[in-house]
Amino acid sequence: MAETNGDTAAPAQYKPEMRKQPMGNFISPSRKTNGIGIQAEDTRICVVMVGLPARGKSLIAQKVVRYLHWLSIKAKTFNVGQYRRTATPNPNAAFFDTTNPEGERLRRAAAEAAVNDMVKWFHSGEGLIAILDATNSTKGRRAWIRDRCDAEGIETLFVESKCDDEDLIMSNILEVKTTSPDYVGQDPEEAAQDFRNRIRNYEKVYQTIDEDESDLTYVKLIDVGQHVIINRIQDYLQSRVVYYLMNLHIKPRAIWLSRHGESNYNLSGKIGGDADISTRGEAYARALPGLVKQMAGDRQLTVWTSTLKRTIQTARFLTFEKLEWKALDELDSGVCDGLTYAEIATQYPEDFAQRDEDKYNYRYLGGESYRDVVIRLEPIIMELERSENILIVTHQAILRCIYAYFMNVPQERSPWMEVPLHTLIKLTPRAYSTQEERLKADIPAVSTFRAKGSQAVHQEGTG
Amino acid sequence: MDTLLTAEAAASSPRFRRRSSTFVDAIHDLPEKEEMAPAQLYSTESGRLFHSGRIVIATVGLPARGKTHISVAVARYLRWLGVKTHIFHLGDYRRATLGPGKDTPEDYFYVNASPSSVLLRNKILKKCREDIYHFLEHENGQVAIYDAVNAISHGRRSLAKEFAKHQVQTLFIESQCNDERIIEENVRSVKISSPDYVGWSDEEAVKHYLSRITARIPHFETMEETELHWIKMINAGERVVVNNCAFGYLSQRIVFYLLNLHIKSRQTYFARAGTTKEEDSYKADASLSDEGRDYSQKMADTLIKHREEERQMLIDAGGKDNALKPLTVWTSTRRRTIETSEYLAMKGYKIRQRSQMSQMNPGVCEKMSEKRIREEYPDEVGKHEADPYHHRYPRAESYHDLAVRLEPIILELEREQNDLLIIAHESVLRVLYGYLMACNAADIPKLEFPRNEVIEIIPASYNNQAKRIKIPGLREEIIPPSPQDIQIPVPPSLPASGAMSPMEGIMEDTSMMPTPMANPTSNPVSAAYPMPSTSNTPVANPLSILNKKPGSSSPSAMHPRTLSGASDHSMPDDLDGVGTPAPRAPGFQPTSNPVTTPSTPGTNPIGALSRQLSATLGSQWRRGTGAKGASAESGILTPEDGTKTPVDVPEMQLNEGGGGPSGPGGVGVPLQKKGSPEGYGSGSVTPGGPLGVGASSQPLNVKEVASVDPKS
């Protein structure tokens, strides 16, 4: 912010206190009072999942939480299944038979425990969005949840995932459910069978959200977003969640990430710029199609690059369709563009230190911060969620942000992650987490990684 | 598509086509930088963003369902994001083809219309489609909004197929209403204010209008086509059904926006925060001074009084007792805005705080005089002058940063159903105003919101209208823009400003500085408000500049657009053609050019002009047909009226030595005209006048001072 006593400041010489970063925490409403006036309005939303098992509810819940975290919105999932599991670790299908009073009682108790914890979490003041992950398959249960939340001043948003495509359901069961904690140590075949029976029990009582619940705020996603019904959205944050949900699909896919090949700037230790790739970078560009083949087989990919030369050059031997995205351009290092870390440390010593202190929020003079980058990457993330197999050739800071989204890396750590040159990373989003594989090309490159607080010797190539 | 779209036929209304292409061509002429929209994150050579390809958005729905409103709102939002968007109202083409004073044939909308009507339909459709293709294929257009009834399913299918042949995706947006009250309100607010219904009671007029729709468009099929991309908005967004829309980033983004849009109209008011004890410190987050408190009461009283008068007017015109929507107040989380709202809170109004609405961070320039900024950051000042919208001083935010941060607010703004008073810092008001009035990014930093005015934005289907409500009895010192904007406007060649009063350092904002801002009006102190002293000055647009490119606003370029718009576009929807035969009073004409109006990324001189027109003239239709509406119309719309306001110096006139197409230009009444670096070098100088305090101390600026509108 601003300097208060700048009389002595010489041109282009900044005082330390001016470097204090604006936090820029604009997305999440402030919960703080100013000590005066009315408390800042804070929306608290309970997203209530609705749907039969194996409809991707947990996947959706987990993705929404990840997305919101990435945007600095505090969110948490409350999985009723986990509460139930503590009481009944390995239930069989009979447990889920609605005519089994004991099962019904335990499930109700689990739901109550989850809702209680959620309310507590909201009251602790840290959360904005909670996700209640359960089947919530009856009107009675939904009415109960809504009444409970209304009483606590929490908005409800029901999200129903409805899908009648048998193939999709079975593939979901095989992929997800047989690895679920309920079936630990059991034969997968039997597990799948048991699970289908469990679903049948739910089907008996399942009530989709319909007209007589038209006073609820809900989203109904039919056949993975093919057809969506959105009812009575109350505020902006809800609409934002809905928007994200509409971009999701659950078709299997993977995302490949690579930095550009080593650039001439990497060699000289400069950051930023729009340099050509070096000879070794060129070798990586030529090796890339082979690496991709090795990891992706014959899958048809789409290649995204930034608009800077080094990524375009790196991707040029790939035969897939290529799209250039301005939003994938490297973090803008402002006045430091074209300098080495050593030069930055000399010319802007306070900046150098400040960046180490809070790298996520640090904004280069005249440039960008990681937070700024996340904002401009949001369209990319949305597009990635909509797309299937994408190979992204981009830059270190950008890659860190995209990686942080998929791997749920917290803000304090994401700017410090090591993403070496000449390495192809494959991310496979799964229901409960994203899997990562790395394939290193056997082509040497400088390291552009500089650890926190370290000397300015190893430059971090914002390249 | 609908009954209207079927075949081919040649129609030649050169006039019409010319206007349309003038619009786009003019856009072409502009340098890329100026094309950047307020919240645009990047630009591309093709002009198309997000790799989303080209999209036609076709509206579906009977008249009075808010189609035009949705079209305009979507266009406004897309342009704000930087997507080149243009609206094609089929009704305008129909009116243009029919010629003035001609009625649409009775069977025009029938499925089994007579051959002559079919021929006419085809002719009109063809012309409209040609313009759409031209826009998309030759003018880097990305989204064309095709505003028509599109009532029949097979028509929609063939429309989508037709566009697909040109690699254009079609997204349908249907607006459906089961709620009679919404339809009636809609009819009341936009349709029946036409001269046709003068002397009718509201109720009868609505009834008559609706029965005419039913008779004229007897066939309507709601969207059920599973293979098409469509969004159905039911009862003004209470429910939204989305089918098969995951085909592109933009389409999803549009859905997102529509989730927040409703079609009920409501007012938005802008007011500044009061002055504080530590006026020039950003970090202090100071409390209001005594004067600031006094201001907050006067502002609130003025607004309440104004609303009361308005309510009375509506009641007199036959409206209901609850004619006004409740008022909600938004403030930022900064002390001064909250405290400015306290008086209203005491009176029982609902106050909400929005952290995103905090003022622009001034960064290193906080508390610095302009002189010091110039001394210490000469390079930054240079960059700032080159691009005041996007440049950020060290550690500061740019207007662009602010716009991006305000995007959620914009969606919430669309969502809000009550009337809304926004109390915020001037920088925030500029950006929000820029969105609502579709201002050019380059002009946003120059908008002015003196403290003695509440700005009222009156929405209408076609375009919004801005009005200034004067707050009487304020001390002059507190009126001008606040000094916290220092970092923003550093106009060129400004002499050291240390000498200049409390607001040293403030450039364009300080109306006290003569600076290049030539416009007398911008000096509240001296010129103050030469407008009529009624509390409601119609149509003042804070946008000071119509366009920055003197050369490009040649009269010839302008004429097609402004003139041709004249007679055919008086009504914003489909039905007019259908039912209400009479175009509006002649006075309206310039305003209602639909093709040009609603949109126009500001950079286009012509666009800017028309935007200006639309911005200012916008919605004559106000709520209801009350006396006020009428006066507004007459006051605003005719060219002569435009020039009434002395303040207003339409840029074109400046550029053309005061001659120019004064009519349309004059209408804009840009209340404040400020110089911009690249601005009006060519304007003739009429110093003196109400140039204000700073004038004498600013000889440098005189040459940049634009002429004062002689007519004033």
Short mmCIF file of C-alpha atoms in Angstrom, two decimals, chain B residues 174-563:
data_model
loop_
_atom_site.label_atom_id
_atom_site.label_comp_id
_atom_site.label_asym_id
_atom_site.label_seq_id
_atom_site.Cartn_x
_atom_site.Cartn_y
_atom_site.Cartn_z
CA GLU B 174 -36.48 -19.03 -24.16
CA SER B 175 -38.25 -16.78 -21.77
CA GLN B 176 -41.39 -18.35 -20.49
CA CYS B 177 -43.87 -16.91 -18.05
CA ASN B 178 -46.67 -18.74 -16.35
CA ASP B 179 -47.10 -15.95 -13.94
CA GLU B 180 -49.62 -13.49 -15.31
CA ARG B 181 -48.41 -10.77 -13.00
CA ILE B 182 -44.95 -10.80 -14.48
CA ILE B 183 -46.32 -10.56 -17.98
CA GLU B 184 -48.63 -7.78 -17.05
CA GLU B 185 -45.91 -5.84 -15.34
CA ASN B 186 -43.76 -6.29 -18.34
CA VAL B 187 -46.46 -5.10 -20.68
CA ARG B 188 -47.13 -2.18 -18.44
CA SER B 189 -43.57 -1.10 -18.19
CA VAL B 190 -42.42 -1.49 -21.76
CA LYS B 191 -45.23 -1.98 -24.15
CA ILE B 192 -48.12 0.22 -23.41
CA SER B 193 -46.32 3.45 -22.95
CA SER B 194 -46.70 3.88 -26.66
CA PRO B 195 -48.76 6.73 -27.97
CA ASP B 196 -51.34 4.20 -29.03
CA TYR B 197 -52.44 3.80 -25.54
CA VAL B 198 -52.59 7.37 -24.49
CA GLY B 199 -55.74 7.86 -22.57
CA TRP B 200 -56.23 4.19 -21.83
CA SER B 201 -56.29 2.90 -18.35
CA ASP B 202 -53.40 0.64 -17.54
CA GLU B 203 -55.58 -2.32 -17.06
CA GLU B 204 -57.44 -2.00 -20.30
CA ALA B 205 -54.29 -1.31 -22.21
CA VAL B 206 -52.61 -4.42 -20.86
CA LYS B 207 -55.62 -6.50 -21.65
CA HIS B 208 -55.86 -5.16 -25.13
CA TYR B 209 -52.22 -5.69 -25.78
CA LEU B 210 -52.24 -9.26 -24.55
CA SER B 211 -55.28 -10.20 -26.52
CA ARG B 212 -53.63 -8.82 -29.57
CA ILE B 213 -50.58 -10.99 -29.01
CA THR B 214 -52.77 -14.02 -28.74
CA ALA B 215 -54.58 -13.17 -31.89
CA ARG B 216 -51.53 -12.29 -33.86
CA ILE B 217 -49.28 -15.11 -32.78
CA PRO B 218 -51.60 -18.00 -32.19
CA HIS B 219 -48.99 -20.72 -32.45
CA PHE B 220 -46.27 -21.06 -29.96
CA GLU B 221 -44.33 -24.16 -29.06
CA THR B 222 -42.12 -24.11 -26.02
CA MET B 223 -38.65 -25.60 -26.36
CA GLU B 224 -38.42 -29.34 -25.92
CA GLU B 225 -35.95 -30.20 -28.67
CA THR B 226 -33.38 -32.36 -26.94
CA GLU B 227 -30.80 -32.08 -29.70
CA LEU B 228 -30.67 -28.30 -29.66
CA HIS B 229 -28.78 -26.15 -27.23
CA TRP B 230 -31.19 -24.16 -25.16
CA ILE B 231 -31.81 -22.37 -21.95
CA LYS B 232 -35.31 -21.84 -20.73
CA MET B 233 -35.94 -19.15 -18.18
CA ILE B 234 -39.21 -19.65 -16.44
CA ASN B 235 -40.92 -16.82 -14.60
CA ALA B 236 -38.07 -14.41 -14.72
CA GLY B 237 -35.40 -16.81 -13.68
CA GLU B 238 -37.24 -18.48 -10.84
CA ARG B 239 -36.45 -21.68 -12.63
CA VAL B 240 -33.89 -22.21 -15.34
CA VAL B 241 -33.76 -25.32 -17.49
CA VAL B 242 -30.62 -25.90 -19.43
CA ASN B 243 -30.37 -28.43 -22.20
CA ASN B 244 -27.21 -29.58 -23.83
CA CYS B 245 -25.29 -26.40 -23.28
CA ALA B 246 -21.86 -27.69 -22.42
CA PHE B 247 -20.56 -26.95 -25.88
CA GLY B 248 -18.36 -24.06 -25.04
CA TYR B 249 -16.99 -21.88 -22.35
CA LEU B 250 -19.07 -18.94 -23.42
CA SER B 251 -22.32 -20.81 -23.45
CA GLN B 252 -21.75 -21.92 -19.88
CA ARG B 253 -20.77 -18.44 -18.91
CA ILE B 254 -24.00 -17.13 -20.38
CA VAL B 255 -25.94 -19.65 -18.35
CA PHE B 256 -24.12 -18.46 -15.27
CA TYR B 257 -25.07 -14.92 -16.01
CA LEU B 258 -28.67 -15.81 -16.74
CA LEU B 259 -28.89 -17.58 -13.41
CA ASN B 260 -28.45 -14.19 -11.87
CA LEU B 261 -30.65 -12.26 -14.21
CA HIS B 262 -34.25 -11.50 -13.68
CA ILE B 263 -36.49 -9.47 -15.87
CA LYS B 264 -38.20 -7.37 -13.34
CA SER B 265 -37.11 -3.83 -13.58
CA ARG B 266 -35.79 -1.86 -10.69
CA GLN B 267 -33.79 1.27 -10.12
CA THR B 268 -30.18 1.58 -9.15
CA TYR B 269 -28.91 4.69 -7.44
CA PHE B 270 -25.29 5.66 -7.00
CA ALA B 271 -24.09 7.95 -4.28
CA ARG B 272 -20.69 8.89 -3.04
CA ALA B 273 -19.56 8.30 0.47
CA GLY B 274 -19.31 11.35 2.70
CA THR B 275 -16.10 13.18 3.40
CA THR B 276 -13.94 11.93 6.21
CA LYS B 277 -11.71 13.32 8.87
CA GLU B 278 -8.66 12.08 7.11
CA GLU B 279 -9.73 12.60 3.62
CA ASP B 280 -6.55 11.81 1.81
CA SER B 281 -5.53 8.62 3.50
CA TYR B 282 -6.50 5.28 2.11
CA LYS B 283 -5.05 3.26 4.90
CA ALA B 284 -6.58 5.24 7.68
CA ASP B 285 -10.07 4.09 6.75
CA ALA B 286 -11.25 7.18 8.55
CA SER B 287 -14.65 7.98 9.95
CA LEU B 288 -16.89 10.60 8.49
CA SER B 289 -16.27 14.21 9.31
CA ASP B 290 -19.12 16.38 10.52
CA GLU B 291 -19.62 17.53 7.02
CA GLY B 292 -19.64 13.99 5.85
CA ARG B 293 -22.39 13.20 8.30
CA ASP B 294 -24.32 16.20 7.19
CA TYR B 295 -23.92 15.00 3.64
CA SER B 296 -25.13 11.54 4.46
CA GLN B 297 -28.36 12.95 5.84
CA LYS B 298 -28.93 15.32 3.00
CA MET B 299 -28.21 12.68 0.49
CA ALA B 300 -30.59 10.25 2.13
CA ASP B 301 -33.31 12.86 2.53
CA THR B 302 -33.00 13.87 -1.07
CA LEU B 303 -33.25 10.32 -2.25
CA ILE B 304 -36.18 9.51 -0.03
CA LYS B 305 -37.98 12.62 -1.16
CA HIS B 306 -37.27 11.81 -4.75
CA ARG B 307 -38.61 8.32 -4.37
CA GLU B 308 -41.67 9.61 -2.62
CA GLU B 309 -42.36 11.97 -5.50
CA GLU B 310 -41.86 9.18 -7.90
CA ARG B 311 -44.23 6.96 -6.03
CA GLN B 312 -46.82 9.68 -6.00
CA MET B 313 -46.40 10.10 -9.69
CA LEU B 314 -46.94 6.45 -10.32
CA ILE B 315 -50.00 6.42 -8.16
CA ASP B 316 -51.36 9.41 -9.95
CA ALA B 317 -50.83 7.57 -13.17
CA GLY B 318 -52.95 4.76 -11.91
CA GLY B 319 -50.30 2.64 -10.28
CA LYS B 320 -50.72 0.81 -7.06
CA ASP B 321 -49.86 2.03 -3.65
CA ASN B 322 -46.77 -0.10 -3.47
CA ALA B 323 -45.63 1.19 -6.79
CA LEU B 324 -42.02 1.38 -5.70
CA LYS B 325 -39.89 -1.56 -4.84
CA PRO B 326 -38.25 -1.56 -1.45
CA LEU B 327 -34.86 0.06 -1.31
CA THR B 328 -31.76 -1.89 -0.31
CA VAL B 329 -28.48 -0.15 0.34
CA TRP B 330 -25.10 -1.60 -0.51
CA THR B 331 -21.93 -0.19 0.88
CA SER B 332 -18.38 -1.38 0.87
CA THR B 333 -16.77 -2.53 4.08
CA ARG B 334 -14.90 0.74 4.40
CA ARG B 335 -15.87 2.91 7.31
CA ARG B 336 -16.86 5.95 5.32
CA THR B 337 -19.38 4.13 3.21
CA ILE B 338 -20.83 2.29 6.16
CA GLU B 339 -21.18 5.48 8.13
CA THR B 340 -22.75 7.22 5.19
CA SER B 341 -25.42 4.55 5.24
CA GLU B 342 -26.08 4.80 8.97
CA TYR B 343 -28.72 7.45 8.63
CA LEU B 344 -30.59 5.24 6.20
CA ALA B 345 -30.16 2.28 8.51
CA MET B 346 -31.80 4.31 11.26
CA LYS B 347 -34.70 4.93 8.98
CA GLY B 348 -35.12 1.22 8.60
CA TYR B 349 -33.56 0.55 5.24
CA LYS B 350 -31.73 -2.69 4.76
CA ILE B 351 -27.97 -2.20 4.50
CA ARG B 352 -25.62 -4.75 3.07
CA GLN B 353 -21.89 -4.58 2.96
CA ARG B 354 -19.85 -5.90 0.13
CA SER B 355 -16.14 -6.23 0.61
CA GLN B 356 -15.50 -6.31 -3.12
CA MET B 357 -16.74 -2.77 -3.38
CA SER B 358 -13.81 -1.30 -1.53
CA GLN B 359 -12.24 1.52 -3.38
CA MET B 360 -9.33 1.12 -5.66
CA ASN B 361 -6.10 0.71 -3.80
CA PRO B 362 -3.92 3.74 -4.52
CA GLY B 363 -0.70 1.89 -3.85
CA VAL B 364 2.37 4.03 -3.51
CA CYS B 365 0.51 7.10 -4.58
CA GLU B 366 -1.47 7.37 -1.43
CA LYS B 367 -1.24 10.84 0.01
CA MET B 368 1.17 11.89 -2.62
CA SER B 369 0.72 15.08 -4.46
CA GLU B 370 0.65 14.87 -8.13
CA LYS B 371 3.88 16.75 -8.27
CA ARG B 372 5.56 14.16 -6.21
CA ILE B 373 4.11 11.35 -8.19
CA ARG B 374 5.53 12.94 -11.27
CA GLU B 375 8.88 13.39 -9.71
CA GLU B 376 9.16 9.99 -8.24
CA TYR B 377 7.50 7.86 -10.83
CA PRO B 378 7.94 9.62 -14.11
CA ASP B 379 7.86 6.36 -16.03
CA GLU B 380 4.72 5.24 -14.30
CA VAL B 381 3.07 8.52 -15.03
CA GLY B 382 3.93 8.09 -18.68
CA LYS B 383 2.47 4.63 -18.75
CA HIS B 384 -0.56 5.83 -16.92
CA GLU B 385 -1.22 8.53 -19.39
CA ALA B 386 -0.95 6.09 -22.21
CA ASP B 387 -3.52 3.77 -20.70
CA PRO B 388 -5.22 5.06 -17.60
CA TYR B 389 -7.60 2.14 -17.54
CA HIS B 390 -5.13 -0.69 -17.42
CA HIS B 391 -2.11 0.89 -15.86
CA ARG B 392 -1.47 0.28 -12.20
CA TYR B 393 0.93 2.25 -10.12
CA PRO B 394 3.24 0.21 -7.97
CA ARG B 395 1.29 -1.64 -5.34
CA ALA B 396 -1.91 -0.12 -6.62
CA GLU B 397 -4.87 -1.49 -8.44
CA SER B 398 -5.79 -0.46 -11.93
CA TYR B 399 -9.34 0.12 -13.05
CA HIS B 400 -9.07 -3.15 -14.83
CA ASP B 401 -8.15 -4.90 -11.60
CA LEU B 402 -11.09 -3.23 -9.99
CA ALA B 403 -13.44 -4.30 -12.76
CA VAL B 404 -12.34 -7.90 -12.51
CA ARG B 405 -12.75 -7.83 -8.77
CA LEU B 406 -16.20 -6.29 -9.15
CA GLU B 407 -17.50 -8.97 -11.47
CA PRO B 408 -19.29 -10.85 -8.69
CA ILE B 409 -20.91 -7.58 -7.72
CA ILE B 410 -22.17 -7.19 -11.23
CA LEU B 411 -23.82 -10.55 -11.11
CA GLU B 412 -25.30 -9.73 -7.74
CA LEU B 413 -26.45 -6.45 -9.13
CA GLU B 414 -28.37 -8.31 -11.79
CA ARG B 415 -29.75 -10.62 -9.14
CA GLU B 416 -31.01 -7.92 -6.81
CA GLN B 417 -34.74 -7.46 -7.05
CA ASN B 418 -35.17 -4.44 -4.85
CA ASP B 419 -34.28 -0.95 -5.80
CA LEU B 420 -30.71 -0.44 -4.90
CA LEU B 421 -28.64 2.41 -3.54
CA ILE B 422 -24.93 1.88 -3.89
CA ILE B 423 -22.80 4.02 -1.65
CA ALA B 424 -19.22 3.65 -2.68
CA HIS B 425 -16.05 5.34 -3.57
CA GLU B 426 -15.96 7.12 -6.86
CA SER B 427 -13.61 4.59 -8.44
CA VAL B 428 -16.11 1.83 -7.77
CA LEU B 429 -19.02 3.89 -9.01
CA ARG B 430 -17.18 4.52 -12.23
CA VAL B 431 -16.71 0.87 -12.96
CA LEU B 432 -20.26 -0.11 -12.04
CA TYR B 433 -21.65 2.74 -14.05
CA GLY B 434 -19.43 1.66 -16.91
CA TYR B 435 -21.08 -1.71 -16.85
CA LEU B 436 -24.63 -0.48 -16.59
CA MET B 437 -24.18 2.08 -19.30
CA ALA B 438 -21.81 0.04 -21.44
CA CYS B 439 -19.09 2.61 -21.35
CA ASN B 440 -15.87 2.26 -23.16
CA ALA B 441 -13.07 1.12 -20.91
CA ALA B 442 -11.01 4.12 -21.84
CA ASP B 443 -13.73 6.45 -20.66
CA ILE B 444 -14.36 4.83 -17.33
CA PRO B 445 -11.51 6.53 -15.47
CA LYS B 446 -12.93 9.83 -16.52
CA LEU B 447 -16.46 9.49 -15.34
CA GLU B 448 -17.34 11.89 -12.61
CA PHE B 449 -19.64 11.60 -9.71
CA PRO B 450 -19.71 14.84 -7.82
CA ARG B 451 -20.96 14.48 -4.33
CA ASN B 452 -23.97 16.67 -4.75
CA GLU B 453 -25.74 14.27 -7.04
CA VAL B 454 -27.32 10.92 -6.71
CA ILE B 455 -27.22 9.10 -10.00
CA GLU B 456 -30.28 7.11 -10.84
CA ILE B 457 -30.07 4.38 -13.41
CA ILE B 458 -33.43 3.55 -14.85
CA PRO B 459 -33.49 0.25 -16.60
CA ALA B 460 -35.48 -0.50 -19.67
CA SER B 461 -35.55 -3.21 -22.20
CA TYR B 462 -33.63 -1.37 -24.78
CA ASN B 463 -31.16 0.55 -22.78
CA ASN B 464 -30.64 2.06 -19.46
CA GLN B 465 -31.03 5.68 -18.76
CA ALA B 466 -29.12 7.72 -16.25
CA LYS B 467 -30.48 10.65 -14.40
CA ARG B 468 -29.00 12.95 -11.83
CA ILE B 469 -30.79 13.93 -8.72
CA LYS B 470 -29.31 16.99 -7.20
CA ILE B 471 -28.66 17.15 -3.51
CA PRO B 472 -29.27 20.69 -2.38
CA GLY B 473 -27.55 22.56 0.36
CA LEU B 474 -24.15 21.01 0.36
CA ARG B 475 -21.02 23.00 0.94
CA GLU B 476 -19.02 23.31 -2.16
CA GLU B 477 -15.80 21.96 -0.80
CA ILE B 478 -17.14 18.53 -0.35
CA ILE B 479 -18.65 18.22 -3.72
CA PRO B 480 -15.73 17.42 -5.94
CA PRO B 481 -14.35 13.98 -6.30
CA SER B 482 -12.26 12.76 -3.50
CA PRO B 483 -8.53 12.91 -3.44
CA GLN B 484 -8.03 9.24 -3.18
CA ASP B 485 -8.02 8.83 -6.84
CA ILE B 486 -4.73 10.43 -7.12
CA GLN B 487 -3.12 7.60 -8.72
CA ILE B 488 -5.51 7.36 -11.47
CA PRO B 489 -5.69 10.36 -13.47
CA VAL B 490 -2.47 12.02 -14.17
CA PRO B 491 -3.09 13.93 -17.27
CA PRO B 492 -0.26 15.14 -19.32
CA SER B 493 1.31 18.44 -18.95
CA LEU B 494 -0.20 19.20 -15.73
CA PRO B 495 1.93 21.61 -13.93
CA ALA B 496 2.94 20.89 -10.48
CA SER B 497 -0.13 20.78 -8.56
CA GLY B 498 1.11 21.38 -5.17
CA ALA B 499 -0.34 24.76 -5.39
CA MET B 500 -3.60 23.52 -6.25
CA SER B 501 -5.67 23.14 -3.29
CA PRO B 502 -6.52 20.35 -1.11
CA MET B 503 -6.81 17.98 -3.85
CA GLU B 504 -3.45 18.23 -5.12
CA GLY B 505 -2.52 15.39 -7.14
CA ILE B 506 -5.88 14.58 -8.26
CA MET B 507 -6.21 14.91 -11.75
CA GLU B 508 -9.16 14.32 -13.70
CA ASP B 509 -11.18 13.87 -10.72
CA THR B 510 -10.63 17.12 -9.26
CA SER B 511 -13.05 19.23 -10.80
CA MET B 512 -11.27 22.07 -9.34
CA MET B 513 -8.49 21.60 -11.66
CA PRO B 514 -8.97 23.02 -14.97
CA THR B 515 -6.72 20.49 -16.42
CA PRO B 516 -7.52 19.33 -19.78
CA MET B 517 -10.93 18.67 -18.76
CA ALA B 518 -12.22 21.47 -20.30
CA ASN B 519 -15.69 20.88 -19.53
CA PRO B 520 -17.06 23.58 -17.50
CA THR B 521 -19.45 21.30 -15.99
CA SER B 522 -16.90 19.28 -14.53
CA ASN B 523 -16.22 22.03 -12.25
CA PRO B 524 -18.87 21.83 -9.73
CA VAL B 525 -17.66 24.78 -7.92
CA SER B 526 -17.93 27.30 -10.51
CA ALA B 527 -19.94 25.87 -13.25
CA ALA B 528 -21.75 23.83 -10.89
CA TYR B 529 -24.84 22.60 -12.32
CA PRO B 530 -26.10 24.85 -14.89
CA MET B 531 -28.88 22.53 -15.49
CA PRO B 532 -32.36 23.25 -14.53
CA SER B 533 -32.58 23.29 -10.89
CA THR B 534 -35.27 20.77 -10.63
CA SER B 535 -34.13 18.03 -8.56
CA ASN B 536 -34.18 15.68 -11.43
CA THR B 537 -32.04 16.47 -14.26
CA PRO B 538 -32.86 14.02 -16.84
CA VAL B 539 -30.18 12.12 -18.44
CA ALA B 540 -26.95 13.20 -17.29
CA ASN B 541 -24.30 10.92 -18.30
CA PRO B 542 -21.14 11.15 -16.37
CA LEU B 543 -19.33 9.82 -19.30
CA SER B 544 -17.38 12.67 -20.37
CA ILE B 545 -16.17 11.68 -23.69
CA LEU B 546 -18.03 10.43 -26.56
CA ASN B 547 -15.07 9.23 -28.35
CA LYS B 548 -11.45 9.76 -28.36
CA LYS B 549 -10.69 9.59 -31.97
CA PRO B 550 -11.46 12.80 -33.57
CA GLY B 551 -10.77 11.51 -36.99
CA SER B 552 -13.01 8.60 -36.85
CA SER B 553 -16.11 10.34 -35.94
CA SER B 554 -16.72 11.93 -39.19
CA PRO B 555 -20.19 12.99 -39.83
CA SER B 556 -20.56 10.77 -42.75
CA ALA B 557 -19.78 7.77 -40.74
CA MET B 558 -22.24 8.80 -38.29
CA HIS B 559 -25.18 9.58 -40.29
CA PRO B 560 -26.21 6.27 -41.51
CA ARG B 561 -26.36 5.08 -38.10
CA THR B 562 -27.98 7.80 -36.33
CA LEU B 563 -30.30 8.90 -38.97
#
